[in-house]
């Protein structure tokens, strides 16, 4: 039951009727029509220092249409489902401009799907709940001598219907709970966050970790330029592989000449100890799902298995275009947004060890990962909350240094994964130990 | 209504259109229609905010109910928010040079294809061109009786060319965005420029990182002004205590040749005729000849922090206002680029931007160049690739020793707090002493 302040209410039933109208009207003008209608409610509390500065409630609607006419695909979306006729016209106009391609149809009705995989009915967008969450983080931060800078907590729920003129009709519900806190001690900053689809995050723990980072990074030392074994946290690792390695697994990038991994199928592309697997059934994945963004049933997709490249990711458009099968890898770019190739829950598997037992530079976060070369994987990033570990314990924080290298090459020689994992965007990742990485110190 | 000290409503309607061409095929084209409103109510202490899709401004009792709903959210807050009295009024929107909305989708597709085809020269293995166009009709009202309406259109394109040889790939990239104009009509030469740069980068060196003298071109120096100084001068960050510039007004934070300005009145990509909470927009000199002189402010941050004026609140459609930059630049000096390179002696010239990021609380920034050239014996030498620059804001501002006399602005987008807004950054060429350069090569 959703909090009365933000309810789906009768407008949702009206919206259901709209889907039928769109499909009927669209079918008269195109061979196939796809409708994705989403409605969501969220509540956010924003903390400034130790007081809530604003509380925000949002009600969203999104209607996304795709039409296929003579192999030409047109898309359009709107936040106002009542204006669906203009939206349909725009999709048809854009289809007229698009180049025709091989097209063998949208998914049909298929099997009856099971229950919701990432929906927690108790994750209610209730203002009092988000207030408790920010208070919990703030209390957790009191365990270290730091100032709270800012923070926020949010609870969202969505209902999404995907339907098409081939008879597919799938309804889903999703929930997202997220919170984060930023702290500072003099010029040492710390930021920690957690995301889940259920109400299982401990706000006190998030606050305590944010405070720990700022407190223990204080008084950092410089490290000399040189070659180090580096342990990247799930956040730092997720940002670096997300900048170039994961995009190189997209079938579209492979076939359009923008992937360094093209032509390397069945070849070793990283340490044989590592496997990158998209697992849509992962119990912690925010994007876990039974079917993808265009209604294809999802399956576990081993992209890299024991270091060997096994597959690329395809949606229907790219699969038809290049004569491959879809891997069920279509994702919506936002709630009710357009379809693109992506991952539902990317995981990294490999040997789980105490990866900080031997001396290493531990990096909690990096600044500027998005500036990496997306084609070649070359990068230079500034370190944030980095510590030199000796004998399994942090010896001193590192004041300022850069990590420079190549994402594809850095995966070639690794030294194990942590047992603990974290939800990082569309991934659930461990920390990873990387051997012989170049650090530019001061 | 009892308990409500102030309210405002910002409603944005409009549309975003795109065309995406890959390897000479129109892969995608489409339109997203915008129609969202943000209703802010200032309660006895802080804000209650509602965001609503396809908003119809209710009257009478229904409007009171809307305010009551936002007011209920405001009752959760504890921070005592005080609003500054702000000068109101809207400046004129610059006239359209060429109206993108007057050109049909097919013609835009044809022009984009010309840009893309210009990039398909021998050695180029992949191309991607994109066009985006965004128009917004904005309506603002507040409880003080201010009301504004205006319309703006922005459009632009990008071209990516990938060169391949013996299994190696490099990319060249050009983009151009404009306010109230349609730059795509003159975009063809950018296709070839991107392609030639990608080919040249195949032979470029990967320099070894370290501490060295650096000349930044106007685009990258503009990113430096934006990342290193602009964000840290945003007064919401100063108020929270997460800016290294907190408490430094009047202090010399850079060399005497450094003046950094933010000006939303300039008819550049970050232009705003009035800010997102109805305040008049004005030019702000953030750093004046090396001395920190102002922060960027909203009505909320000015009483809390001081030093400056309102007019820097900006928002994405359907999102609450934040303190943001608009058109940010380093003012001109009196040297020439050639003099900077000669003065540098040994170092590196960094050109173009692949983006940047800052941790304003720690005072550390990082940004990446698209390409560069080694400087040896005061002259430009071999081309280099994958070079970045990082540094500490306060130390780096002191290390600027020369600025050239010709400034150029570049349009782009800036993200903060989950919102992305159009901005422009600019600068002349600048020379930095002893900067930390990142690179993973051995040259």
PDB file of N, CA, C and O in Angstrom, chain B residues 106-136:
ATOM      1  N   UNK B 106      13.910  16.051 -41.876  1.00  0.00           N
ATOM      2  CA  UNK B 106      14.629  15.448 -43.003  1.00  0.00           C
ATOM      3  C   UNK B 106      15.852  16.289 -43.373  1.00  0.00           C
ATOM      4  O   UNK B 106      16.919  15.757 -43.661  1.00  0.00           O
ATOM      5  N   UNK B 107      15.688  17.625 -43.371  1.00  0.00           N
ATOM      6  CA  UNK B 107      16.801  18.503 -43.706  1.00  0.00           C
ATOM      7  C   UNK B 107      17.903  18.398 -42.645  1.00  0.00           C
ATOM      8  O   UNK B 107      19.099  18.372 -42.973  1.00  0.00           O
ATOM      9  N   UNK B 108      17.500  18.301 -41.391  1.00  0.00           N
ATOM     10  CA  UNK B 108      18.501  18.122 -40.329  1.00  0.00           C
ATOM     11  C   UNK B 108      19.248  16.809 -40.532  1.00  0.00           C
ATOM     12  O   UNK B 108      20.475  16.740 -40.374  1.00  0.00           O
ATOM     13  N   UNK B 109      18.506  15.758 -40.890  1.00  0.00           N
ATOM     14  CA  UNK B 109      19.138  14.469 -41.156  1.00  0.00           C
ATOM     15  C   UNK B 109      20.116  14.562 -42.314  1.00  0.00           C
ATOM     16  O   UNK B 109      21.214  13.985 -42.271  1.00  0.00           O
ATOM     17  N   UNK B 110      19.727  15.299 -43.358  1.00  0.00           N
ATOM     18  CA  UNK B 110      20.592  15.446 -44.528  1.00  0.00           C
ATOM     19  C   UNK B 110      21.881  16.186 -44.165  1.00  0.00           C
ATOM     20  O   UNK B 110      22.987  15.787 -44.560  1.00  0.00           O
ATOM     21  N   UNK B 111      21.757  17.250 -43.392  1.00  0.00           N
ATOM     22  CA  UNK B 111      22.940  18.033 -42.998  1.00  0.00           C
ATOM     23  C   UNK B 111      23.868  17.228 -42.091  1.00  0.00           C
ATOM     24  O   UNK B 111      25.095  17.292 -42.209  1.00  0.00           O
ATOM     25  N   UNK B 112      23.260  16.450 -41.192  1.00  0.00           N
ATOM     26  CA  UNK B 112      24.078  15.634 -40.288  1.00  0.00           C
ATOM     27  C   UNK B 112      24.832  14.555 -41.074  1.00  0.00           C
ATOM     28  O   UNK B 112      25.995  14.261 -40.783  1.00  0.00           O
ATOM     29  N   UNK B 113      24.165  14.024 -42.061  1.00  0.00           N
ATOM     30  CA  UNK B 113      24.806  13.020 -42.906  1.00  0.00           C
ATOM     31  C   UNK B 113      26.015  13.618 -43.647  1.00  0.00           C
ATOM     32  O   UNK B 113      27.040  12.949 -43.838  1.00  0.00           O
ATOM     33  N   UNK B 114      25.912  14.890 -44.028  1.00  0.00           N
ATOM     34  CA  UNK B 114      27.050  15.549 -44.688  1.00  0.00           C
ATOM     35  C   UNK B 114      28.246  15.660 -43.735  1.00  0.00           C
ATOM     36  O   UNK B 114      29.401  15.466 -44.127  1.00  0.00           O
ATOM     37  N   UNK B 115      27.957  15.979 -42.467  1.00  0.00           N
ATOM     38  CA  UNK B 115      29.030  16.055 -41.471  1.00  0.00           C
ATOM     39  C   UNK B 115      29.682  14.685 -41.324  1.00  0.00           C
ATOM     40  O   UNK B 115      30.903  14.535 -41.321  1.00  0.00           O
ATOM     41  N   UNK B 116      28.826  13.671 -41.223  1.00  0.00           N
ATOM     42  CA  UNK B 116      29.318  12.302 -41.010  1.00  0.00           C
ATOM     43  C   UNK B 116      30.125  11.824 -42.207  1.00  0.00           C
ATOM     44  O   UNK B 116      31.180  11.200 -42.061  1.00  0.00           O
ATOM     45  N   UNK B 117      29.636  12.120 -43.415  1.00  0.00           N
ATOM     46  CA  UNK B 117      30.341  11.643 -44.624  1.00  0.00           C
ATOM     47  C   UNK B 117      31.685  12.346 -44.790  1.00  0.00           C
ATOM     48  O   UNK B 117      32.625  11.763 -45.325  1.00  0.00           O
ATOM     49  N   UNK B 118      31.760  13.601 -44.321  1.00  0.00           N
ATOM     50  CA  UNK B 118      33.032  14.332 -44.417  1.00  0.00           C
ATOM     51  C   UNK B 118      34.112  13.659 -43.577  1.00  0.00           C
ATOM     52  O   UNK B 118      35.304  13.861 -43.800  1.00  0.00           O
ATOM     53  N   UNK B 119      33.675  12.878 -42.583  1.00  0.00           N
ATOM     54  CA  UNK B 119      34.640  12.194 -41.708  1.00  0.00           C
ATOM     55  C   UNK B 119      35.091  10.866 -42.287  1.00  0.00           C
ATOM     56  O   UNK B 119      36.026  10.246 -41.778  1.00  0.00           O
ATOM     57  N   UNK B 120      34.452  10.394 -43.344  1.00  0.00           N
ATOM     58  CA  UNK B 120      34.762   9.055 -43.864  1.00  0.00           C
ATOM     59  C   UNK B 120      35.891   9.126 -44.896  1.00  0.00           C
ATOM     60  O   UNK B 120      35.683   8.918 -46.089  1.00  0.00           O
ATOM     61  N   UNK B 121      37.070   9.443 -44.414  1.00  0.00           N
ATOM     62  CA  UNK B 121      38.231   9.513 -45.287  1.00  0.00           C
ATOM     63  C   UNK B 121      39.046   8.238 -45.100  1.00  0.00           C
ATOM     64  O   UNK B 121      38.825   7.501 -44.128  1.00  0.00           O
ATOM     65  N   UNK B 122      39.985   7.919 -45.999  1.00  0.00           N
ATOM     66  CA  UNK B 122      40.754   6.679 -45.865  1.00  0.00           C
ATOM     67  C   UNK B 122      41.416   6.561 -44.485  1.00  0.00           C
ATOM     68  O   UNK B 122      41.983   7.529 -43.974  1.00  0.00           O
ATOM     69  N   UNK B 123      41.326   5.363 -43.917  1.00  0.00           N
ATOM     70  CA  UNK B 123      41.882   5.131 -42.586  1.00  0.00           C
ATOM     71  C   UNK B 123      40.856   5.193 -41.481  1.00  0.00           C
ATOM     72  O   UNK B 123      41.099   4.718 -40.374  1.00  0.00           O
ATOM     73  N   UNK B 124      39.707   5.790 -41.779  1.00  0.00           N
ATOM     74  CA  UNK B 124      38.634   5.896 -40.776  1.00  0.00           C
ATOM     75  C   UNK B 124      37.773   4.637 -40.869  1.00  0.00           C
ATOM     76  O   UNK B 124      37.273   4.289 -41.948  1.00  0.00           O
ATOM     77  N   UNK B 125      37.594   3.975 -39.734  1.00  0.00           N
ATOM     78  CA  UNK B 125      36.885   2.691 -39.727  1.00  0.00           C
ATOM     79  C   UNK B 125      35.473   2.786 -39.170  1.00  0.00           C
ATOM     80  O   UNK B 125      34.675   1.870 -39.354  1.00  0.00           O
ATOM     81  N   UNK B 126      35.170   3.850 -38.475  1.00  0.00           N
ATOM     82  CA  UNK B 126      33.840   3.976 -37.883  1.00  0.00           C
ATOM     83  C   UNK B 126      33.534   5.448 -37.649  1.00  0.00           C
ATOM     84  O   UNK B 126      34.425   6.236 -37.302  1.00  0.00           O
ATOM     85  N   UNK B 127      32.272   5.817 -37.861  1.00  0.00           N
ATOM     86  CA  UNK B 127      31.863   7.203 -37.603  1.00  0.00           C
ATOM     87  C   UNK B 127      30.528   7.212 -36.875  1.00  0.00           C
ATOM     88  O   UNK B 127      29.695   6.319 -37.049  1.00  0.00           O
ATOM     89  N   UNK B 128      30.336   8.222 -36.098  1.00  0.00           N
ATOM     90  CA  UNK B 128      29.049   8.394 -35.420  1.00  0.00           C
ATOM     91  C   UNK B 128      28.778   9.887 -35.298  1.00  0.00           C
ATOM     92  O   UNK B 128      29.613  10.644 -34.799  1.00  0.00           O
ATOM     93  N   UNK B 129      27.614  10.314 -35.767  1.00  0.00           N
ATOM     94  CA  UNK B 129      27.242  11.727 -35.687  1.00  0.00           C
ATOM     95  C   UNK B 129      25.912  11.849 -34.967  1.00  0.00           C
ATOM     96  O   UNK B 129      25.006  11.037 -35.171  1.00  0.00           O
ATOM     97  N   UNK B 130      25.787  12.834 -34.135  1.00  0.00           N
ATOM     98  CA  UNK B 130      24.546  13.028 -33.397  1.00  0.00           C
ATOM     99  C   UNK B 130      24.097  14.468 -33.437  1.00  0.00           C
ATOM    100  O   UNK B 130      24.918  15.394 -33.411  1.00  0.00           O
ATOM    101  N   UNK B 131      22.786  14.660 -33.548  1.00  0.00           N
ATOM    102  CA  UNK B 131      22.206  16.004 -33.496  1.00  0.00           C
ATOM    103  C   UNK B 131      21.239  16.034 -32.320  1.00  0.00           C
ATOM    104  O   UNK B 131      20.470  15.091 -32.114  1.00  0.00           O
ATOM    105  N   UNK B 132      21.265  17.096 -31.539  1.00  0.00           N
ATOM    106  CA  UNK B 132      20.274  17.273 -30.473  1.00  0.00           C
ATOM    107  C   UNK B 132      19.716  18.680 -30.540  1.00  0.00           C
ATOM    108  O   UNK B 132      20.434  19.638 -30.889  1.00  0.00           O
ATOM    109  N   UNK B 133      18.458  18.774 -30.185  1.00  0.00           N
ATOM    110  CA  UNK B 133      17.774  20.079 -30.217  1.00  0.00           C
ATOM    111  C   UNK B 133      16.809  20.094 -29.038  1.00  0.00           C
ATOM    112  O   UNK B 133      16.120  19.106 -28.783  1.00  0.00           O
ATOM    113  N   UNK B 134      16.803  21.206 -28.346  1.00  0.00           N
ATOM    114  CA  UNK B 134      15.977  21.272 -27.148  1.00  0.00           C
ATOM    115  C   UNK B 134      15.314  22.637 -27.097  1.00  0.00           C
ATOM    116  O   UNK B 134      15.996  23.658 -27.127  1.00  0.00           O
ATOM    117  N   UNK B 135      13.992  22.660 -27.079  1.00  0.00           N
ATOM    118  CA  UNK B 135      13.345  23.951 -26.836  1.00  0.00           C
ATOM    119  C   UNK B 135      12.511  23.867 -25.574  1.00  0.00           C
ATOM    120  O   UNK B 135      11.951  22.824 -25.242  1.00  0.00           O
ATOM    121  N   UNK B 136      12.473  24.977 -24.863  1.00  0.00           N
ATOM    122  CA  UNK B 136      11.760  25.031 -23.589  1.00  0.00           C
ATOM    123  C   UNK B 136      10.923  26.287 -23.522  1.00  0.00           C
ATOM    124  O   UNK B 136      11.411  27.377 -23.831  1.00  0.00           O
TER     125      UNK B 136
END
